[in-house]
Structure formats: structure tokens, C-alpha cells
PDB file of C-alpha atoms and ligand atoms in Angstrom:
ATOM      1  CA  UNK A   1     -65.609 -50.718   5.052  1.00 61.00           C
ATOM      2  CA  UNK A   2     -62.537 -49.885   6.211  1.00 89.00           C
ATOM      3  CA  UNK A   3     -61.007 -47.124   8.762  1.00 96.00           C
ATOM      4  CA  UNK A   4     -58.679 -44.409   7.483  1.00 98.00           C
ATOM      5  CA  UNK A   5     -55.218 -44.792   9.408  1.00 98.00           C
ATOM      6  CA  UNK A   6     -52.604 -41.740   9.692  1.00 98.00           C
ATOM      7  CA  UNK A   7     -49.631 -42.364  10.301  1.00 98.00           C
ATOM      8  CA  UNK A   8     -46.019 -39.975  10.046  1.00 98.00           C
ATOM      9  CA  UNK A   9     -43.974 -37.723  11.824  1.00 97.00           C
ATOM     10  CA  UNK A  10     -44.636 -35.450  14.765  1.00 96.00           C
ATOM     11  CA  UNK A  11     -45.930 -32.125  13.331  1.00 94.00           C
ATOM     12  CA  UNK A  12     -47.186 -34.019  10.022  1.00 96.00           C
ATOM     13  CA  UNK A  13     -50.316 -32.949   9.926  1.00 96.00           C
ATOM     14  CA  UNK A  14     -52.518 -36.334  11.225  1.00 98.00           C
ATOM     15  CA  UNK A  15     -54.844 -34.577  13.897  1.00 97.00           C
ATOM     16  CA  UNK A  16     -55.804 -31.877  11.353  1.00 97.00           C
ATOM     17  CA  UNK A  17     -56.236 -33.571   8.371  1.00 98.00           C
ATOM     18  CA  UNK A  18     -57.853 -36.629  10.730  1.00 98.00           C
ATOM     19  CA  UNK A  19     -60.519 -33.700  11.838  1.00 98.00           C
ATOM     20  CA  UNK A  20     -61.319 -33.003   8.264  1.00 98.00           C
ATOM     21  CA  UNK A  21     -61.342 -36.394   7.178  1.00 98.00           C
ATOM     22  CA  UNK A  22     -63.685 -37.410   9.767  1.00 98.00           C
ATOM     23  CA  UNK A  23     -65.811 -34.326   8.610  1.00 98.00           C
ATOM     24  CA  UNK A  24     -66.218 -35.064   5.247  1.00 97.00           C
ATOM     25  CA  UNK A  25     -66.938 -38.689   5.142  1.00 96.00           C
ATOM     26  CA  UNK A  26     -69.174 -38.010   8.108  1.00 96.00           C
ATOM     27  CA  UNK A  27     -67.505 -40.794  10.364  1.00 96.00           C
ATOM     28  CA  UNK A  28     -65.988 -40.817  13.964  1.00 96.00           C
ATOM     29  CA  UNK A  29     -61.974 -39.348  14.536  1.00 97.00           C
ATOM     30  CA  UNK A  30     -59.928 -41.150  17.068  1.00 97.00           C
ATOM     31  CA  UNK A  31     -56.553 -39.683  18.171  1.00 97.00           C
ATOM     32  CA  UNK A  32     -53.985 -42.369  20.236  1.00 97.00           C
ATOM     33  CA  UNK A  33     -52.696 -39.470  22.217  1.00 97.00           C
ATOM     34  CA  UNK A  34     -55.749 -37.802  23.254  1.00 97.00           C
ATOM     35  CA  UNK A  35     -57.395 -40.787  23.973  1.00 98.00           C
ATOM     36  CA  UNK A  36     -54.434 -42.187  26.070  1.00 98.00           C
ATOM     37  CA  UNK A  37     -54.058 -38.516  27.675  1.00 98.00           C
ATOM     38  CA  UNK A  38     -57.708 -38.837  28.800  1.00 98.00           C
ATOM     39  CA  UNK A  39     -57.666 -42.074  30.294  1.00 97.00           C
ATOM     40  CA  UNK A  40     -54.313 -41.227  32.393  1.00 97.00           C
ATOM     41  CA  UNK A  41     -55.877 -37.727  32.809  1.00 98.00           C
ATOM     42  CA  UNK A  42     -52.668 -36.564  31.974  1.00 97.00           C
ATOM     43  CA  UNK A  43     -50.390 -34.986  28.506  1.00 97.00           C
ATOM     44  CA  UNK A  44     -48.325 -37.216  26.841  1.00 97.00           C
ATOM     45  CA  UNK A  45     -45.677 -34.952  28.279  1.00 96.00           C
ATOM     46  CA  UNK A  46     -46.380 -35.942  32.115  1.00 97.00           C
ATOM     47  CA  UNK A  47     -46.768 -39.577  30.598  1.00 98.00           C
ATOM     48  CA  UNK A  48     -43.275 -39.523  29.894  1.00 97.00           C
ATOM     49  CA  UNK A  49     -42.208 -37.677  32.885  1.00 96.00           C
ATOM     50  CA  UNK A  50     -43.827 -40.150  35.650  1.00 97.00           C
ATOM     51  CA  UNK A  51     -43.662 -43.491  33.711  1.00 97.00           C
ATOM     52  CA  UNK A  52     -41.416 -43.300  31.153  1.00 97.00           C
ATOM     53  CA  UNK A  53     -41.669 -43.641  27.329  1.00 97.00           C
ATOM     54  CA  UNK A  54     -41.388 -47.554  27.974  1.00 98.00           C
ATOM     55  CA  UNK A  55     -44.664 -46.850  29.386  1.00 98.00           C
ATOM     56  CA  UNK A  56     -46.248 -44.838  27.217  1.00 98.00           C
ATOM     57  CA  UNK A  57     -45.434 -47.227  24.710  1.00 98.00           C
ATOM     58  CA  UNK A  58     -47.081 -49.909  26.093  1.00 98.00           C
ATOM     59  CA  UNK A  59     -50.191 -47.704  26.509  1.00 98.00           C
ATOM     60  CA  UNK A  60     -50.297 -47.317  22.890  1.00 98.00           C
ATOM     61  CA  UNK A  61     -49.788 -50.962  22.197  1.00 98.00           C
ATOM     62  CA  UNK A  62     -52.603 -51.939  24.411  1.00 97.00           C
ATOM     63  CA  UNK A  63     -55.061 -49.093  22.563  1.00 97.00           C
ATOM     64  CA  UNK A  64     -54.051 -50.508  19.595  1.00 96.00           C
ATOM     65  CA  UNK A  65     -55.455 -53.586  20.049  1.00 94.00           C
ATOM     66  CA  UNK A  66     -58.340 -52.230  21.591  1.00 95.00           C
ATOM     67  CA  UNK A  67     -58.627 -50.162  18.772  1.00 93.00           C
ATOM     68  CA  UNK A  68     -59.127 -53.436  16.299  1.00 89.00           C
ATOM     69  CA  UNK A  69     -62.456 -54.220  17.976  1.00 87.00           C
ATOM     70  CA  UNK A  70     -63.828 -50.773  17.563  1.00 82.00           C
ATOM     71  CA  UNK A  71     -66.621 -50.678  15.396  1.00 82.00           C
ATOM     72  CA  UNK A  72     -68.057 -48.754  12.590  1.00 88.00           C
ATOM     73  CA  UNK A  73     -65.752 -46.564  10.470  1.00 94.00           C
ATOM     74  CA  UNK A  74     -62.945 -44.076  11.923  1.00 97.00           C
ATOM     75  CA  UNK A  75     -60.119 -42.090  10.968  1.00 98.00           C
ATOM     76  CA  UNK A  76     -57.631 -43.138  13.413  1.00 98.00           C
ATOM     77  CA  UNK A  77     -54.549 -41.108  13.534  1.00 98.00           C
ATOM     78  CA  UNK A  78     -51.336 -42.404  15.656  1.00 98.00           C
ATOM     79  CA  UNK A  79     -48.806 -41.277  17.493  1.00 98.00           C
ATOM     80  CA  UNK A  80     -45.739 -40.313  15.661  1.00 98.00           C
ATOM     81  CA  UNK A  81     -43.970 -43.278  17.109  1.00 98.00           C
ATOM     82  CA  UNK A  82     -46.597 -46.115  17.760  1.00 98.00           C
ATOM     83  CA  UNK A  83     -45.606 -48.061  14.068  1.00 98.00           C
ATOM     84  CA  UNK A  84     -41.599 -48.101  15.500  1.00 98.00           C
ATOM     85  CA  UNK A  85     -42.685 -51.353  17.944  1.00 97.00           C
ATOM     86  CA  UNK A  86     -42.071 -54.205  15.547  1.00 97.00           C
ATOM     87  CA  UNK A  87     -45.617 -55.321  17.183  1.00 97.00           C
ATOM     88  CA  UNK A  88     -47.559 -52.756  16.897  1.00 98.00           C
ATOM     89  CA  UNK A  89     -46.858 -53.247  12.926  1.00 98.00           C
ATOM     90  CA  UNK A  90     -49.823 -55.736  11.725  1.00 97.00           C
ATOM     91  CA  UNK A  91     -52.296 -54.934  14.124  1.00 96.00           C
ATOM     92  CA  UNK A  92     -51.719 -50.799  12.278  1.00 97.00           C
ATOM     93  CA  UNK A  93     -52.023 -52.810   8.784  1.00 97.00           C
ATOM     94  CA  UNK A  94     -54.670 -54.682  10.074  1.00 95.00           C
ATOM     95  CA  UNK A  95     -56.730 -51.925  10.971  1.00 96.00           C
ATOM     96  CA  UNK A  96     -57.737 -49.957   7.675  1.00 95.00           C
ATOM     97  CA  UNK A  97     -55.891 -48.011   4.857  1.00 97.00           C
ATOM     98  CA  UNK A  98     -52.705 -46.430   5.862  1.00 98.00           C
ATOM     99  CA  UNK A  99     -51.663 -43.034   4.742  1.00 98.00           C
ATOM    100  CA  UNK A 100     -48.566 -41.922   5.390  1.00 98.00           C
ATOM    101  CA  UNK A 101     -47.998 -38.054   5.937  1.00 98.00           C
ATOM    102  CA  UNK A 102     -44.684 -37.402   4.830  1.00 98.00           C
ATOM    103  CA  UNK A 103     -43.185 -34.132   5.435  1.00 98.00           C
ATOM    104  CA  UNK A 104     -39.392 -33.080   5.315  1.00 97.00           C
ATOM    105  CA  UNK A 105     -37.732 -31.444   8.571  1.00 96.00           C
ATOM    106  CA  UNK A 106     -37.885 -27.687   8.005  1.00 95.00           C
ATOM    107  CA  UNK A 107     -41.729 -28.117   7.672  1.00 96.00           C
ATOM    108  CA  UNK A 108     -42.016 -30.176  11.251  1.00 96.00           C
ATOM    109  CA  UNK A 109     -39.584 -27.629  12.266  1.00 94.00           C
ATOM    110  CA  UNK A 110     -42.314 -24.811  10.930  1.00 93.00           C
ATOM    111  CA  UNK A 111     -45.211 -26.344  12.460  1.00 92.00           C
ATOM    112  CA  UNK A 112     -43.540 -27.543  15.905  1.00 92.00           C
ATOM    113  CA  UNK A 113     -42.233 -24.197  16.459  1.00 89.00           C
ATOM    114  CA  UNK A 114     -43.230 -23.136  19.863  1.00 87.00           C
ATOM    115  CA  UNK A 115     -44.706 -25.983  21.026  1.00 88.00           C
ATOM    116  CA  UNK A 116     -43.243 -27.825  23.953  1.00 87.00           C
ATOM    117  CA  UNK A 117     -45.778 -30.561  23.953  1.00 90.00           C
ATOM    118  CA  UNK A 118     -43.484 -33.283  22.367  1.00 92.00           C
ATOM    119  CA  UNK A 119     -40.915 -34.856  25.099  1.00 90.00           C
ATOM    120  CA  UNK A 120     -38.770 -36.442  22.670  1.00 93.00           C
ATOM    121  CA  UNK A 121     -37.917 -32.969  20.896  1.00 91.00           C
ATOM    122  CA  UNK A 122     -37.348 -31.294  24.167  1.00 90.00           C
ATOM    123  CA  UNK A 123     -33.919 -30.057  25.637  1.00 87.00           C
ATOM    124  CA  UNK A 124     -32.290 -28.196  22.160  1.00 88.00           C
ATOM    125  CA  UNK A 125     -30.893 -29.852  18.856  1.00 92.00           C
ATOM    126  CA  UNK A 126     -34.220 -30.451  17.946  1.00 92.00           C
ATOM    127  CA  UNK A 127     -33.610 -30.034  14.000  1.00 94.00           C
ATOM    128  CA  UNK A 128     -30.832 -32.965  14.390  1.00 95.00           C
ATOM    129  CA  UNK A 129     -33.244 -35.077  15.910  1.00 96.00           C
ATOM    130  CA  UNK A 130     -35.776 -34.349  13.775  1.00 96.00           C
ATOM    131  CA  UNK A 131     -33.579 -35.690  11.296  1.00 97.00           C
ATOM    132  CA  UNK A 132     -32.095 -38.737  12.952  1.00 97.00           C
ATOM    133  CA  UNK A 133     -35.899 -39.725  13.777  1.00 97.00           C
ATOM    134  CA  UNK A 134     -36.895 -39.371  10.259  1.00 97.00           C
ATOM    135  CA  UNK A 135     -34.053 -41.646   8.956  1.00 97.00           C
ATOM    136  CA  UNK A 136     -34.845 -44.464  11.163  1.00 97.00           C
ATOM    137  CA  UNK A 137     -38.801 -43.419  10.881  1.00 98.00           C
ATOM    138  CA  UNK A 138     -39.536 -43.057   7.100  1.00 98.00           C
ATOM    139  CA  UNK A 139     -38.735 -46.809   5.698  1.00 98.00           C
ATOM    140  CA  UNK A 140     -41.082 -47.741   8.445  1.00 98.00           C
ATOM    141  CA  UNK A 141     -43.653 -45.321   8.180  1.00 98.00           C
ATOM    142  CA  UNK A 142     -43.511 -45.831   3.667  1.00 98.00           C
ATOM    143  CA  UNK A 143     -43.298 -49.807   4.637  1.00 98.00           C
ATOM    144  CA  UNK A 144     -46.635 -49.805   5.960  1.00 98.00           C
ATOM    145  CA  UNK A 145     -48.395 -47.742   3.760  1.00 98.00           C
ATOM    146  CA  UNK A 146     -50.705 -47.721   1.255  1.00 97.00           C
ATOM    147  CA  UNK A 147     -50.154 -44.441   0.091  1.00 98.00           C
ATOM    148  CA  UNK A 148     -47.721 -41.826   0.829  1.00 98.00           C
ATOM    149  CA  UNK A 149     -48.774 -37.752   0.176  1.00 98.00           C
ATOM    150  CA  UNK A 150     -46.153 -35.344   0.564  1.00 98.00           C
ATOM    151  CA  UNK A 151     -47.625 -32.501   2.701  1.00 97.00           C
ATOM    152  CA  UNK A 152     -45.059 -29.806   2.409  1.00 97.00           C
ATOM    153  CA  UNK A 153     -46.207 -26.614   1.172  1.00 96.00           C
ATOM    154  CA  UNK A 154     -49.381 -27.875   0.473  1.00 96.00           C
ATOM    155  CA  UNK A 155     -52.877 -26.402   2.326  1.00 96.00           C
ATOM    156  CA  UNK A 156     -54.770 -29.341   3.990  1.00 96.00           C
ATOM    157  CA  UNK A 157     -57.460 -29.166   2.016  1.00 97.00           C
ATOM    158  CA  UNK A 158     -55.241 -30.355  -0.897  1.00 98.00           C
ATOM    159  CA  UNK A 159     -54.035 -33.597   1.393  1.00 98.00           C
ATOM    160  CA  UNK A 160     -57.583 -34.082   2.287  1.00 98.00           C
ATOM    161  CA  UNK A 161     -58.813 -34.075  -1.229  1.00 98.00           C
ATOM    162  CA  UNK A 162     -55.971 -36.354  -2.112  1.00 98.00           C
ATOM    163  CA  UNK A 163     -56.420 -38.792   0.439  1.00 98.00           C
ATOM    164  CA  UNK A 164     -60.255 -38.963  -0.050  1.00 98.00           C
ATOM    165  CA  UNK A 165     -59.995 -39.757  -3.394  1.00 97.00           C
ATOM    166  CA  UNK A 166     -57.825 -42.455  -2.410  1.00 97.00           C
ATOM    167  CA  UNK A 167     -60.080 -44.013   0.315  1.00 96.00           C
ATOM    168  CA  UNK A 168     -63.027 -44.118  -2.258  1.00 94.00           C
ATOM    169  CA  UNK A 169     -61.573 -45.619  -4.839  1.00 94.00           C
ATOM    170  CA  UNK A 170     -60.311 -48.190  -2.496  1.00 92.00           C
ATOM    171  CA  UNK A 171     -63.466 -48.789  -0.887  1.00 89.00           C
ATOM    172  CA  UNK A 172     -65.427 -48.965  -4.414  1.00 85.00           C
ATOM    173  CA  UNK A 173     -62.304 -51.198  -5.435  1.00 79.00           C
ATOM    174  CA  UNK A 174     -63.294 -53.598  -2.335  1.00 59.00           C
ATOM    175  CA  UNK A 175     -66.847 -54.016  -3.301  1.00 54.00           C
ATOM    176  CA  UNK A 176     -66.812 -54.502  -7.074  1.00 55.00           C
ATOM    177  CA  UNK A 177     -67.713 -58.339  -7.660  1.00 55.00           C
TER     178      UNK A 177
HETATM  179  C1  LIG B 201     -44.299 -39.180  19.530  1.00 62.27           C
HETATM  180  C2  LIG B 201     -45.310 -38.498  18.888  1.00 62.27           C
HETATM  181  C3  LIG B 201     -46.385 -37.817  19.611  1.00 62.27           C
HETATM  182  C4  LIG B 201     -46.625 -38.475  20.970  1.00 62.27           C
HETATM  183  C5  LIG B 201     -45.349 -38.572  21.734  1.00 62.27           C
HETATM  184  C6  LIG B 201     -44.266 -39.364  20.997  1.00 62.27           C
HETATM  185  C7  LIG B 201     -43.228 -39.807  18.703  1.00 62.27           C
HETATM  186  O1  LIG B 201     -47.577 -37.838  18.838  1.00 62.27           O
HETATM  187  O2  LIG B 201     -47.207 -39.755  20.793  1.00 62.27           O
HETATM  188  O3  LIG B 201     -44.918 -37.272  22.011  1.00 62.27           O
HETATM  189  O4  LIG B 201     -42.507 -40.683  19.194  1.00 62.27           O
HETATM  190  O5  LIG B 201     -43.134 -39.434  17.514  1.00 62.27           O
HETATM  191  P1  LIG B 201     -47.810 -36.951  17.510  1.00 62.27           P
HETATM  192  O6  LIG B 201     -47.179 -37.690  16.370  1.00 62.27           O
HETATM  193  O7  LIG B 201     -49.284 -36.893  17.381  1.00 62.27           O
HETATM  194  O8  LIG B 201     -47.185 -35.633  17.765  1.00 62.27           O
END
């Protein structure tokens, strides 16, 4: 049985849908940023401010592989920018069925608005990065995925439905003789 990995773009949707996910198949949620904010007892934000994103980004390489002796099943969701180290590429393939959350800027714009958790969108022209990101970002992200859902303007029940159906069929695909 395999784990259920999100992957996509700040403001996607992965912790929500993740939560869901992990609800309906009854199974454990792990999120890369909470779990790497707990163990430096700090956000992601002060991450970035005292070590650097260098540093953050080797947190989330080391978790990663951590992450690939984890047992039982999970919905793993990761960091909008852990699949961007060439590295970090197999071990995310490696770990379970990808599903990429795809959304288009104005809704990461709409569902970042106010929030001043991300570093990398801080300090203004955060709709031109937004789209810079997602140009270098979305071959990636579609390269390692096994299936892409488009989440804008749809209610997250819909993506969970979606990518549910997805995951069983691809389990019950697995186990047919
Ligand atoms: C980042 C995404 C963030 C967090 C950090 C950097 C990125 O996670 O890891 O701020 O480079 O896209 P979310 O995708 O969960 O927001």
C-alpha cells in the first residue's frame, strides 16, 4: 500500500485536502513544514530568517529521507519547493502516488491573501513571483506526477473525491494478480 504524496504550489491546497484525505481513508497526515517547524521549534518564516533557505532546504531533504522509512500508510504533503532539489526528486517518486495540485496565480493570489507566513512571497511583487515560480515550478511539479487535478474554482471536497478515486483504483490496480 502506498502513501498519498501532495505536491504544488504555495497556497494549492495540500494541507487541506491532506487533512481530508487522511480523514477519509482513515490513515495518518504528515506535513514537511509543520513537522520541520516543530523540531526547530520555530515557523518556516524564522527558518529562513536565522539559517537561510539553503538551510531549510537541507532540512527538508533530510525529512525526506526519513520520511521513506516511515511506516504504515500517510498522506504526506510537501513543501511548495522540496521537489525543485534535483535530489529530492526520486526519493518524492519513491515514496507513494504523487498528486499534483495545480492551481493558476490569481487563485494562490486568493488564498495567500493576508498571510505573511511564506518568506519567499514577502517584500511586494508577489503576483510576478508567483508567476516566475510557477514557470520554473510546473514542468517539475507535472514531471513527477501521477496525476494532476486542477483546483481552481473547485470546493475541496470535489479534489478530494477526485483524488480518492484515483488512489483506489491504483491501489486495487497494484493488487490484481
Ligand atoms: C515554500 C513553500 C512553503 C514552505 C516555504 C517555502 C516554497 O510550504 O515550505 O515557505 O518554496 O514554495 P507550502 O507549500 O506548504 O506553503
Amino acid at each position: 500500500m502506498k502513501n498519498i504524496v501532495l505536491i504544488g504550489y504555495m497556497g494549492a491546497g495540500k494541507s487541506t485536502v491532506g487533512i481530508q484525505l487522511s480523514d477519509r481513508f482513515q490513515i495518518a497526515f504528515e506535513d514537511t513544514d509543520q513537522v520541520i517547524e516543530k523540531r526547530q521549534n520555530m515557523a518556516v518564516s524564522e527558518i529562513f530568517e536565522k539559517y537561510g533557505e539553503e538551510s531549510f532546504r537541507t532540512m527538508e531533504t533530510e525529512l525526506l529521507a526519513q520520511m521513506a522509512e516511515g511506516k504504515g500508510r500517510r498522506v504526506i504533503a510537501l513543501g511548495g519547493g522540496t521537489p525543485m532539489r534535483f535530489e529530492n526528486r526520486e526519493r518524492i517518486k519513491a515514496l507513494g502516488i504523487v498528486i499534483y495540485l495545480r492551481a493558476r496565480p490569481d487563485t494562490i493570489m486568493e488564498r495567500l491573501s493576508g498571510d505573511t507566513s511564506r518568506p519567499l512571497l514577502r517584500g511586494g511583487g508577489a503576483r510576478q513571483k508567483i508567476e516566475q515560480m510557477l514557470k520554473e515550478r510546473g514542468p517539475v511539479y507535472e514531471s513527477l506526477s501521477d496525476l494532476t487535478v486542477d483546483t481552481d474554482g473547485k470546493a475541496f471536497e470535489n479534489i478530494v473525491d477526485e483524488i480518492g478515486g484515483f488512489y483506489e483504483a491504483a491501489c486495487n490496480k497494484r493488487t490484481e494478480p
